[in-house]
PDB file of C-alpha atoms in Angstrom:
ATOM      1  CA  MET A  91       0.000   0.000   0.000  1.00 95.00           C
ATOM      2  CA  THR A  92       1.319   3.433  -0.786  1.00 97.00           C
ATOM      3  CA  ASP A  93       0.519   7.082  -0.421  1.00 94.00           C
ATOM      4  CA  VAL A  94       1.294   9.261  -3.470  1.00 93.00           C
ATOM      5  CA  ASP A  95       2.296  12.856  -2.764  1.00 89.00           C
ATOM      6  CA  ASP A  96       5.696  13.146  -1.026  1.00 93.00           C
ATOM      7  CA  THR A  97       5.897   9.329  -1.093  1.00 95.00           C
ATOM      8  CA  VAL A  98       5.893   8.403  -4.784  1.00 96.00           C
ATOM      9  CA  LYS A  99       6.440  11.898  -6.137  1.00 92.00           C
ATOM     10  CA  SER A 100       7.354  15.290  -4.749  1.00 90.00           C
ATOM     11  CA  SER A 101       4.625  17.805  -3.966  1.00 85.00           C
ATOM     12  CA  GLY A 102       7.129  20.638  -4.299  1.00 80.00           C
ATOM     13  CA  GLY A 103       5.969  21.984  -0.942  1.00 72.00           C
ATOM     14  CA  VAL A 104       3.347  24.141  -2.674  1.00 68.00           C
ATOM     15  CA  ALA A 105       0.802  25.733  -0.330  1.00 62.00           C
ATOM     16  CA  ILE A 106      -2.074  28.182  -0.493  1.00 66.00           C
ATOM     17  CA  GLY A 107      -2.062  30.009   2.797  1.00 65.00           C
ATOM     18  CA  ASN A 108      -1.639  27.339   5.461  1.00 65.00           C
ATOM     19  CA  VAL A 109      -2.989  24.540   3.259  1.00 62.00           C
ATOM     20  CA  TYR A 110      -0.379  22.373   1.546  1.00 63.00           C
ATOM     21  CA  LEU A 111      -1.378  21.051  -1.875  1.00 62.00           C
ATOM     22  CA  GLY A 112      -0.319  17.445  -1.431  1.00 65.00           C
ATOM     23  CA  GLY A 113       2.661  17.708   0.885  1.00 70.00           C
ATOM     24  CA  VAL A 114       5.591  19.656   2.265  1.00 74.00           C
ATOM     25  CA  ASP A 115       8.658  18.368   0.369  1.00 83.00           C
ATOM     26  CA  ALA A 116      10.457  21.140  -1.525  1.00 77.00           C
ATOM     27  CA  ARG A 117      13.695  19.244  -2.193  1.00 81.00           C
ATOM     28  CA  PHE A 118      12.491  18.253  -5.666  1.00 84.00           C
ATOM     29  CA  PRO A 119      10.243  20.099  -8.134  1.00 85.00           C
ATOM     30  CA  ARG A 120       6.527  19.344  -7.947  1.00 87.00           C
ATOM     31  CA  GLY A 121       5.658  16.114  -9.771  1.00 89.00           C
ATOM     32  CA  VAL A 122       9.159  14.566  -9.844  1.00 92.00           C
ATOM     33  CA  PHE A 123       9.171  10.848  -9.007  1.00 95.00           C
ATOM     34  CA  TYR A 124      11.615   9.850  -6.287  1.00 95.00           C
ATOM     35  CA  PRO A 125      14.518   7.769  -7.642  1.00 94.00           C
ATOM     36  CA  GLY A 126      13.922   4.053  -7.108  1.00 95.00           C
ATOM     37  CA  VAL A 127      10.366   4.357  -5.761  1.00 97.00           C
ATOM     38  CA  PHE A 128       8.749   2.058  -8.327  1.00 97.00           C
ATOM     39  CA  GLN A 129      11.330  -0.729  -8.099  1.00 96.00           C
ATOM     40  CA  PHE A 130      11.137  -0.613  -4.316  1.00 97.00           C
ATOM     41  CA  GLY A 131       7.390  -1.251  -4.460  1.00 96.00           C
ATOM     42  CA  VAL A 132       7.851  -4.158  -6.867  1.00 94.00           C
ATOM     43  CA  GLU A 133      10.569  -5.782  -4.777  1.00 93.00           C
ATOM     44  CA  LEU A 134       8.559  -5.527  -1.556  1.00 93.00           C
ATOM     45  CA  SER A 135       5.491  -7.065  -3.174  1.00 90.00           C
ATOM     46  CA  MET A 136       7.288  -9.936  -4.847  1.00 88.00           C
ATOM     47  CA  HIS A 137       9.767 -10.896  -2.133  1.00 83.00           C
ATOM     48  CA  SER A 138       7.330 -12.553   0.262  1.00 67.00           C
ATOM     49  CA  CYS A 139       5.379 -14.080  -2.612  1.00 66.00           C
ATOM     50  CA  SER A 140       8.412 -15.859  -4.014  1.00 58.00           C
ATOM     51  CA  GLU A 141       9.082 -17.302  -0.567  1.00 55.00           C
ATOM     52  CA  GLN A 142       5.478 -18.359   0.148  1.00 55.00           C
ATOM     53  CA  ASN A 143       4.563 -19.419  -3.411  1.00 55.00           C
ATOM     54  CA  PHE A 144       1.576 -17.195  -4.189  1.00 58.00           C
ATOM     55  CA  SER A 145       0.934 -14.293  -6.554  1.00 71.00           C
ATOM     56  CA  ALA A 146       1.734 -10.730  -5.576  1.00 80.00           C
ATOM     57  CA  LEU A 147      -1.239  -8.482  -5.022  1.00 86.00           C
ATOM     58  CA  PRO A 148      -1.195  -5.214  -6.960  1.00 91.00           C
ATOM     59  CA  MET A 149      -0.030  -2.008  -5.309  1.00 95.00           C
ATOM     60  CA  ALA A 150      -2.992  -0.423  -3.553  1.00 95.00           C
ATOM     61  CA  ILE A 151      -2.984   3.363  -3.411  1.00 94.00           C
ATOM     62  CA  LEU A 152      -4.301   5.144  -0.324  1.00 93.00           C
ATOM     63  CA  THR A 153      -4.283   8.786  -1.297  1.00 87.00           C
ATOM     64  CA  ALA A 154      -5.560  11.962   0.345  1.00 80.00           C
ATOM     65  CA  ARG A 155      -6.595  13.256  -3.074  1.00 82.00           C
ATOM     66  CA  ALA A 156     -10.259  14.209  -2.952  1.00 78.00           C
ATOM     67  CA  GLU A 157     -12.717  11.924  -4.714  1.00 80.00           C
ATOM     68  CA  GLU A 158     -14.755  15.006  -5.620  1.00 81.00           C
ATOM     69  CA  LEU A 159     -11.811  16.160  -7.754  1.00 78.00           C
ATOM     70  CA  LYS A 160     -11.217  12.862  -9.582  1.00 77.00           C
ATOM     71  CA  LEU A 161     -11.937  14.615 -12.868  1.00 72.00           C
ATOM     72  CA  PHE A 162      -8.639  16.455 -12.393  1.00 76.00           C
ATOM     73  CA  LEU A 163      -6.672  14.194 -10.040  1.00 79.00           C
ATOM     74  CA  GLU A 164      -7.711  10.651 -10.948  1.00 86.00           C
ATOM     75  CA  ILE A 165      -4.989   7.999 -10.956  1.00 90.00           C
ATOM     76  CA  SER A 166      -6.077   5.980 -13.975  1.00 90.00           C
ATOM     77  CA  PRO A 167      -4.421   2.863 -15.465  1.00 91.00           C
ATOM     78  CA  LYS A 168      -2.899   5.137 -18.127  1.00 92.00           C
ATOM     79  CA  SER A 169      -1.409   7.551 -15.591  1.00 94.00           C
ATOM     80  CA  SER A 170       2.357   7.827 -15.294  1.00 95.00           C
ATOM     81  CA  ILE A 171       2.271   6.314 -11.792  1.00 95.00           C
ATOM     82  CA  CYS A 172       0.519   3.155 -12.964  1.00 95.00           C
ATOM     83  CA  GLN A 173       2.648   2.841 -16.074  1.00 95.00           C
ATOM     84  CA  ASN A 174       5.885   3.209 -14.116  1.00 95.00           C
ATOM     85  CA  TYR A 175       4.928   0.498 -11.621  1.00 95.00           C
ATOM     86  CA  LYS A 176       4.086  -1.768 -14.565  1.00 94.00           C
ATOM     87  CA  LYS A 177       7.451  -1.083 -16.227  1.00 93.00           C
ATOM     88  CA  ALA A 178       9.314  -1.731 -12.974  1.00 93.00           C
ATOM     89  CA  ALA A 179       7.641  -5.143 -12.704  1.00 91.00           C
ATOM     90  CA  GLU A 180       8.786  -5.959 -16.221  1.00 89.00           C
ATOM     91  CA  LYS A 181      12.366  -5.797 -14.893  1.00 82.00           C
ATOM     92  CA  ARG A 182      11.383  -8.890 -12.920  1.00 84.00           C
ATOM     93  CA  LYS A 183       9.694 -10.373 -16.003  1.00 81.00           C
ATOM     94  CA  SER A 184       6.379 -10.123 -14.185  1.00 84.00           C
ATOM     95  CA  VAL A 185       2.951  -8.735 -14.965  1.00 83.00           C
ATOM     96  CA  TRP A 186       2.078  -6.538 -11.987  1.00 88.00           C
ATOM     97  CA  GLY A 187       0.874  -3.034 -11.278  1.00 88.00           C
ATOM     98  CA  VAL A 188      -1.521  -0.799  -9.418  1.00 93.00           C
ATOM     99  CA  GLY A 189      -4.689  -2.228  -7.916  1.00 89.00           C
ATOM    100  CA  PRO A 190      -7.470  -0.362  -6.133  1.00 93.00           C
ATOM    101  CA  VAL A 191      -7.051   3.395  -5.743  1.00 93.00           C
ATOM    102  CA  LEU A 192      -8.834   4.593  -2.612  1.00 93.00           C
ATOM    103  CA  TYR A 193      -9.349   8.361  -2.388  1.00 90.00           C
ATOM    104  CA  GLY A 194      -9.936  10.913   0.334  1.00 86.00           C
ATOM    105  CA  ARG A 195     -12.621  13.589   0.538  1.00 86.00           C
ATOM    106  CA  LEU A 196     -12.495  17.336  -0.038  1.00 79.00           C
ATOM    107  CA  ARG A 197     -13.396  18.016   3.577  1.00 79.00           C
ATOM    108  CA  GLU A 198     -10.060  16.538   4.673  1.00 75.00           C
ATOM    109  CA  TRP A 199      -8.169  19.319   2.907  1.00 67.00           C
ATOM    110  CA  ILE A 200      -9.938  21.748   5.226  1.00 68.00           C
ATOM    111  CA  VAL A 201      -9.659  19.626   8.362  1.00 76.00           C
ATOM    112  CA  GLN A 202      -6.378  17.925   7.474  1.00 74.00           C
ATOM    113  CA  PRO A 203      -5.954  15.737  10.596  1.00 82.00           C
ATOM    114  CA  GLU A 204      -8.922  13.737   9.268  1.00 89.00           C
ATOM    115  CA  MET A 205      -6.655  12.458   6.478  1.00 89.00           C
ATOM    116  CA  ALA A 206      -5.345   9.825   8.898  1.00 94.00           C
ATOM    117  CA  ASN A 207      -8.836   8.548   9.633  1.00 94.00           C
ATOM    118  CA  ARG A 208      -9.669   8.386   5.931  1.00 93.00           C
ATOM    119  CA  LYS A 209      -6.567   6.351   5.066  1.00 95.00           C
ATOM    120  CA  PHE A 210      -7.252   4.021   7.979  1.00 96.00           C
ATOM    121  CA  ASP A 211     -10.851   3.550   6.804  1.00 95.00           C
ATOM    122  CA  ASN A 212      -9.559   2.866   3.286  1.00 95.00           C
ATOM    123  CA  PHE A 213      -7.160   0.271   4.676  1.00 97.00           C
ATOM    124  CA  LYS A 214     -10.101  -1.539   6.272  1.00 96.00           C
ATOM    125  CA  LYS A 215     -11.923  -1.382   2.925  1.00 95.00           C
ATOM    126  CA  LEU A 216      -8.859  -2.889   1.256  1.00 95.00           C
ATOM    127  CA  MET A 217      -8.757  -5.745   3.754  1.00 95.00           C
ATOM    128  CA  GLU A 218     -12.402  -6.441   3.005  1.00 95.00           C
ATOM    129  CA  LEU A 219     -11.731  -6.399  -0.749  1.00 93.00           C
ATOM    130  CA  ASN A 220      -8.966  -8.975  -0.207  1.00 91.00           C
ATOM    131  CA  ARG A 221     -10.950 -11.078   2.267  1.00 89.00           C
ATOM    132  CA  ASN A 222     -11.123 -14.109  -0.043  1.00 87.00           C
ATOM    133  CA  LYS A 223      -7.573 -13.768  -1.382  1.00 84.00           C
ATOM    134  CA  LYS A 224      -4.368 -15.230  -0.069  1.00 80.00           C
ATOM    135  CA  VAL A 225      -2.533 -12.283   1.476  1.00 83.00           C
ATOM    136  CA  GLY A 226       0.921 -12.647   2.994  1.00 82.00           C
ATOM    137  CA  GLY A 227       0.641  -9.319   4.813  1.00 90.00           C
ATOM    138  CA  TYR A 228       0.559  -5.596   4.202  1.00 94.00           C
ATOM    139  CA  VAL A 229       3.263  -2.936   4.124  1.00 96.00           C
ATOM    140  CA  PHE A 230       2.270   0.736   4.169  1.00 98.00           C
ATOM    141  CA  ILE A 231       4.583   3.288   2.528  1.00 98.00           C
ATOM    142  CA  GLY A 232       3.861   6.907   3.420  1.00 96.00           C
ATOM    143  CA  ASP A 233       5.656  10.054   4.525  1.00 93.00           C
ATOM    144  CA  THR A 234       6.115  12.208   7.608  1.00 91.00           C
ATOM    145  CA  GLY A 235       4.441  15.277   6.113  1.00 84.00           C
ATOM    146  CA  LEU A 236       0.644  14.952   6.339  1.00 79.00           C
ATOM    147  CA  TYR A 237      -0.661  12.390   8.842  1.00 90.00           C
ATOM    148  CA  ASP A 238       0.618   9.126   7.337  1.00 94.00           C
ATOM    149  CA  ARG A 239       2.325   8.319  10.642  1.00 96.00           C
ATOM    150  CA  GLN A 240      -0.991   8.515  12.444  1.00 96.00           C
ATOM    151  CA  ALA A 241      -2.694   6.424   9.745  1.00 97.00           C
ATOM    152  CA  GLY A 242       0.059   3.807   9.947  1.00 97.00           C
ATOM    153  CA  GLU A 243      -0.197   3.578  13.709  1.00 98.00           C
ATOM    154  CA  MET A 244      -3.970   3.064  13.458  1.00 98.00           C
ATOM    155  CA  MET A 245      -3.337   0.190  11.039  1.00 97.00           C
ATOM    156  CA  CYS A 246      -0.790  -1.362  13.414  1.00 97.00           C
ATOM    157  CA  ASN A 247      -3.154  -1.134  16.377  1.00 97.00           C
ATOM    158  CA  TYR A 248      -6.079  -2.522  14.371  1.00 97.00           C
ATOM    159  CA  ALA A 249      -4.356  -5.409  12.557  1.00 96.00           C
ATOM    160  CA  PRO A 250      -0.863  -6.050  13.965  1.00 96.00           C
ATOM    161  CA  ASN A 251      -0.835  -9.611  12.641  1.00 95.00           C
ATOM    162  CA  HIS A 252      -1.433  -8.381   9.099  1.00 95.00           C
ATOM    163  CA  ILE A 253       0.855  -5.329   8.947  1.00 96.00           C
ATOM    164  CA  LYS A 254       4.491  -6.277   8.406  1.00 95.00           C
ATOM    165  CA  ALA A 255       5.918  -2.746   8.552  1.00 96.00           C
ATOM    166  CA  VAL A 256       5.242   0.935   7.971  1.00 97.00           C
ATOM    167  CA  PHE A 257       7.809   2.886   5.952  1.00 98.00           C
ATOM    168  CA  LEU A 258       7.774   6.679   6.312  1.00 97.00           C
ATOM    169  CA  HIS A 259       9.617   8.918   3.849  1.00 95.00           C
ATOM    170  CA  ASP A 260      11.157  11.684   5.952  1.00 91.00           C
ATOM    171  CA  VAL A 261      10.185  15.010   4.386  1.00 88.00           C
ATOM    172  CA  GLY A 262       9.820  16.997   7.590  1.00 73.00           C
ATOM    173  CA  THR A 263       6.380  17.828   8.948  1.00 60.00           C
ATOM    174  CA  ARG A 264       3.602  20.301   8.284  1.00 53.00           C
ATOM    175  CA  GLU A 265       4.756  22.298  11.321  1.00 52.00           C
ATOM    176  CA  LYS A 266       8.467  21.974  10.460  1.00 55.00           C
ATOM    177  CA  PRO A 267       8.808  21.276   6.713  1.00 53.00           C
ATOM    178  CA  GLY A 268      12.613  21.592   6.834  1.00 53.00           C
ATOM    179  CA  SER A 269      13.145  19.297   9.789  1.00 48.00           C
ATOM    180  CA  HIS A 270      14.173  16.407   7.514  1.00 49.00           C
ATOM    181  CA  LEU A 271      17.521  18.194   7.096  1.00 54.00           C
ATOM    182  CA  SER A 272      18.444  17.312  10.681  1.00 61.00           C
ATOM    183  CA  THR A 273      18.467  13.908  12.372  1.00 77.00           C
ATOM    184  CA  LEU A 274      16.407  11.111  10.846  1.00 85.00           C
ATOM    185  CA  PRO A 275      13.551  10.234  13.255  1.00 89.00           C
ATOM    186  CA  SER A 276      14.101   7.121  15.332  1.00 91.00           C
ATOM    187  CA  ASP A 277      12.467   3.886  14.211  1.00 94.00           C
ATOM    188  CA  TYR A 278      10.134   2.264  16.718  1.00 95.00           C
ATOM    189  CA  LEU A 279       7.570  -0.474  17.262  1.00 95.00           C
ATOM    190  CA  CYS A 280       3.843   0.213  17.319  1.00 96.00           C
ATOM    191  CA  ASN A 281       1.927  -2.723  18.773  1.00 96.00           C
ATOM    192  CA  GLY A 282       4.873  -4.901  17.751  1.00 94.00           C
ATOM    193  CA  VAL A 283       5.001  -3.603  14.145  1.00 95.00           C
ATOM    194  CA  PRO A 284       8.170  -1.808  12.919  1.00 95.00           C
ATOM    195  CA  ILE A 285       7.697   1.816  11.889  1.00 95.00           C
ATOM    196  CA  VAL A 286      10.832   2.863  10.029  1.00 95.00           C
ATOM    197  CA  HIS A 287      11.992   6.115   8.466  1.00 95.00           C
ATOM    198  CA  PHE A 288      14.012   6.728   5.321  1.00 94.00           C
ATOM    199  CA  ARG A 289      15.179   9.595   3.130  1.00 91.00           C
ATOM    200  CA  THR A 290      15.954   7.755  -0.104  1.00 93.00           C
ATOM    201  CA  TYR A 291      14.651   4.510  -1.560  1.00 95.00           C
ATOM    202  CA  ILE A 292      18.094   2.969  -1.246  1.00 92.00           C
ATOM    203  CA  GLY A 293      17.835   3.671   2.476  1.00 93.00           C
ATOM    204  CA  ALA A 294      14.333   2.175   2.497  1.00 95.00           C
ATOM    205  CA  ALA A 295      15.598  -0.938   0.702  1.00 94.00           C
ATOM    206  CA  VAL A 296      18.397  -1.423   3.240  1.00 91.00           C
ATOM    207  CA  LYS A 297      15.914  -1.265   6.108  1.00 92.00           C
ATOM    208  CA  ALA A 298      13.500  -3.582   4.300  1.00 94.00           C
ATOM    209  CA  MET A 299      16.301  -6.093   3.859  1.00 91.00           C
ATOM    210  CA  SER A 300      17.205  -5.897   7.549  1.00 89.00           C
ATOM    211  CA  LEU A 301      13.542  -6.690   8.358  1.00 92.00           C
ATOM    212  CA  GLY A 302      13.531  -9.704   6.038  1.00 91.00           C
ATOM    213  CA  LEU A 303      11.222  -7.987   3.540  1.00 93.00           C
ATOM    214  CA  LEU A 304      13.779  -7.714   0.745  1.00 92.00           C
ATOM    215  CA  SER A 305      16.655  -9.817  -0.571  1.00 89.00           C
ATOM    216  CA  LYS A 306      20.179  -8.646  -1.399  1.00 86.00           C
ATOM    217  CA  GLU A 307      19.270  -9.105  -5.036  1.00 88.00           C
ATOM    218  CA  GLY A 308      16.244  -6.891  -4.486  1.00 90.00           C
ATOM    219  CA  LEU A 309      18.450  -4.222  -2.928  1.00 89.00           C
ATOM    220  CA  GLY A 310      20.654  -4.446  -6.004  1.00 87.00           C
ATOM    221  CA  ARG A 311      17.701  -3.919  -8.336  1.00 90.00           C
ATOM    222  CA  VAL A 312      16.550  -0.892  -6.312  1.00 92.00           C
ATOM    223  CA  ALA A 313      20.080   0.543  -6.500  1.00 87.00           C
ATOM    224  CA  GLU A 314      20.065  -0.031 -10.259  1.00 87.00           C
ATOM    225  CA  ALA A 315      16.708   1.771 -10.568  1.00 91.00           C
ATOM    226  CA  VAL A 316      17.975   4.692  -8.489  1.00 89.00           C
ATOM    227  CA  GLU A 317      20.976   4.954 -10.787  1.00 83.00           C
ATOM    228  CA  ARG A 318      18.704   5.094 -13.853  1.00 87.00           C
ATOM    229  CA  ASP A 319      16.322   7.586 -12.291  1.00 90.00           C
ATOM    230  CA  ILE A 320      19.007   9.974 -11.094  1.00 87.00           C
ATOM    231  CA  ARG A 321      20.187  10.350 -14.677  1.00 84.00           C
ATOM    232  CA  LYS A 322      16.806  11.919 -15.468  1.00 86.00           C
ATOM    233  CA  LEU A 323      17.072  14.625 -12.792  1.00 86.00           C
ATOM    234  CA  LYS A 324      17.867  18.133 -14.010  1.00 81.00           C
ATOM    235  CA  PHE A 325      19.218  19.242 -10.654  1.00 78.00           C
ATOM    236  CA  ILE A 326      19.586  18.036  -7.085  1.00 79.00           C
ATOM    237  CA  THR A 327      19.758  19.980  -3.841  1.00 78.00           C
ATOM    238  CA  ARG A 328      22.865  19.724  -1.712  1.00 78.00           C
ATOM    239  CA  ALA A 329      20.768  18.210   1.075  1.00 77.00           C
ATOM    240  CA  SER A 330      19.433  15.471  -1.215  1.00 81.00           C
ATOM    241  CA  ARG A 331      22.910  14.766  -2.531  1.00 80.00           C
ATOM    242  CA  ASN A 332      24.134  14.213   1.026  1.00 81.00           C
ATOM    243  CA  GLU A 333      21.164  11.946   1.777  1.00 84.00           C
ATOM    244  CA  PHE A 334      21.899   9.713  -1.215  1.00 84.00           C
ATOM    245  CA  GLU A 335      25.579   9.514  -0.331  1.00 81.00           C
ATOM    246  CA  MET A 336      24.867   8.494   3.276  1.00 82.00           C
ATOM    247  CA  ASP A 337      22.405   5.804   2.238  1.00 85.00           C
ATOM    248  CA  LEU A 338      24.753   4.503  -0.448  1.00 81.00           C
ATOM    249  CA  MET A 339      27.503   4.084   2.145  1.00 78.00           C
ATOM    250  CA  THR A 340      25.098   2.088   4.322  1.00 78.00           C
ATOM    251  CA  ALA A 341      24.024  -0.059   1.370  1.00 79.00           C
ATOM    252  CA  GLN A 342      27.640  -0.905   0.600  1.00 74.00           C
ATOM    253  CA  LYS A 343      28.038  -2.385   4.082  1.00 71.00           C
ATOM    254  CA  TYR A 344      25.202  -4.810   3.332  1.00 68.00           C
ATOM    255  CA  GLN A 345      26.429  -5.784  -0.111  1.00 63.00           C
ATOM    256  CA  GLU A 346      29.411  -7.944  -0.934  1.00 58.00           C
ATOM    257  CA  GLU A 347      28.625  -8.719  -4.562  1.00 51.00           C
ATOM    258  CA  ASP A 348      30.913  -6.871  -6.992  1.00 50.00           C
ATOM    259  CA  SER A 349      28.052  -6.146  -9.390  1.00 50.00           C
ATOM    260  CA  VAL A 350      26.081  -4.274  -6.733  1.00 53.00           C
ATOM    261  CA  SER A 351      29.143  -2.383  -5.547  1.00 58.00           C
ATOM    262  CA  GLU A 352      29.696  -1.256  -9.118  1.00 60.00           C
ATOM    263  CA  LEU A 353      26.075  -0.090  -9.333  1.00 55.00           C
ATOM    264  CA  ILE A 354      26.446   1.917  -6.135  1.00 59.00           C
ATOM    265  CA  ASP A 355      29.581   3.541  -7.540  1.00 65.00           C
ATOM    266  CA  LEU A 356      27.611   4.450 -10.681  1.00 62.00           C
ATOM    267  CA  VAL A 357      24.931   6.103  -8.577  1.00 63.00           C
ATOM    268  CA  LYS A 358      27.578   8.197  -6.858  1.00 63.00           C
ATOM    269  CA  LYS A 359      28.999   9.294 -10.205  1.00 67.00           C
ATOM    270  CA  ASP A 360      25.557  10.199 -11.525  1.00 64.00           C
ATOM    271  CA  ILE A 361      24.846  12.303  -8.451  1.00 63.00           C
ATOM    272  CA  ASP A 362      28.077  14.188  -9.141  1.00 67.00           C
ATOM    273  CA  ARG A 363      26.916  14.900 -12.707  1.00 64.00           C
ATOM    274  CA  VAL A 364      23.559  16.377 -11.679  1.00 66.00           C
ATOM    275  CA  LYS A 365      23.510  20.139 -11.344  1.00 53.00           C
ATOM    276  CA  ARG A 366      23.275  21.243  -7.736  1.00 55.00           C
ATOM    277  CA  ARG A 367      20.723  23.777  -6.617  1.00 48.00           C
TER     278      ARG A 367
END
């Protein structure tokens, strides 16, 4: 399960008054997909399935986007998000992609703390939709900006035996949008479920591997995707550059294969080529 804004792609930190239009992350331009995000989703979904011998469920989207505005904000099968997840799965020679898209309501943009309740309600709807399917467990990927932490904790308290982990992309918070530039928040357990924080999808992949949710080969494929995606960036902030470098150093400690080490070196070189802002 994944959120969209500031989780899959940057909101740009755009706000009207005190109301953020999607999220608080201004490190990347609005609409830019985070390097490695699609491969990370594929690897998470397929790892447990390969071990337990059943088909991966599609990526469910729990978004705060208002259903009343679907005419403008709908995530359709032809959207770039859906197409990119599909292409990432093809790297694994698999047919896989986005499943149900569960929206928020316009009211929640006025009373934003209600976003957490909406995503939790949508999670319960998703469980009901999958009631007759073989499900190995759920992982929720969100961000620290607009109430995904609260939604994730509700999920953990409601269904701890079904939630394997909650991953939160550290983009700061609504109150302190630049706080992600300081110390990464501490990981913790909520009702026995790991809630972990990350700044890049290489960092997320390392933590997923340490939790047994990703293989070393999966980490390698995420690193390869990050390397490809960084080539497409027109510029990168100094803060983001530092975040990638720190996570790459951590990934190297987990990887002994020469091929993956070479990939990580390529990522470093590509970061150096991208114009700094």
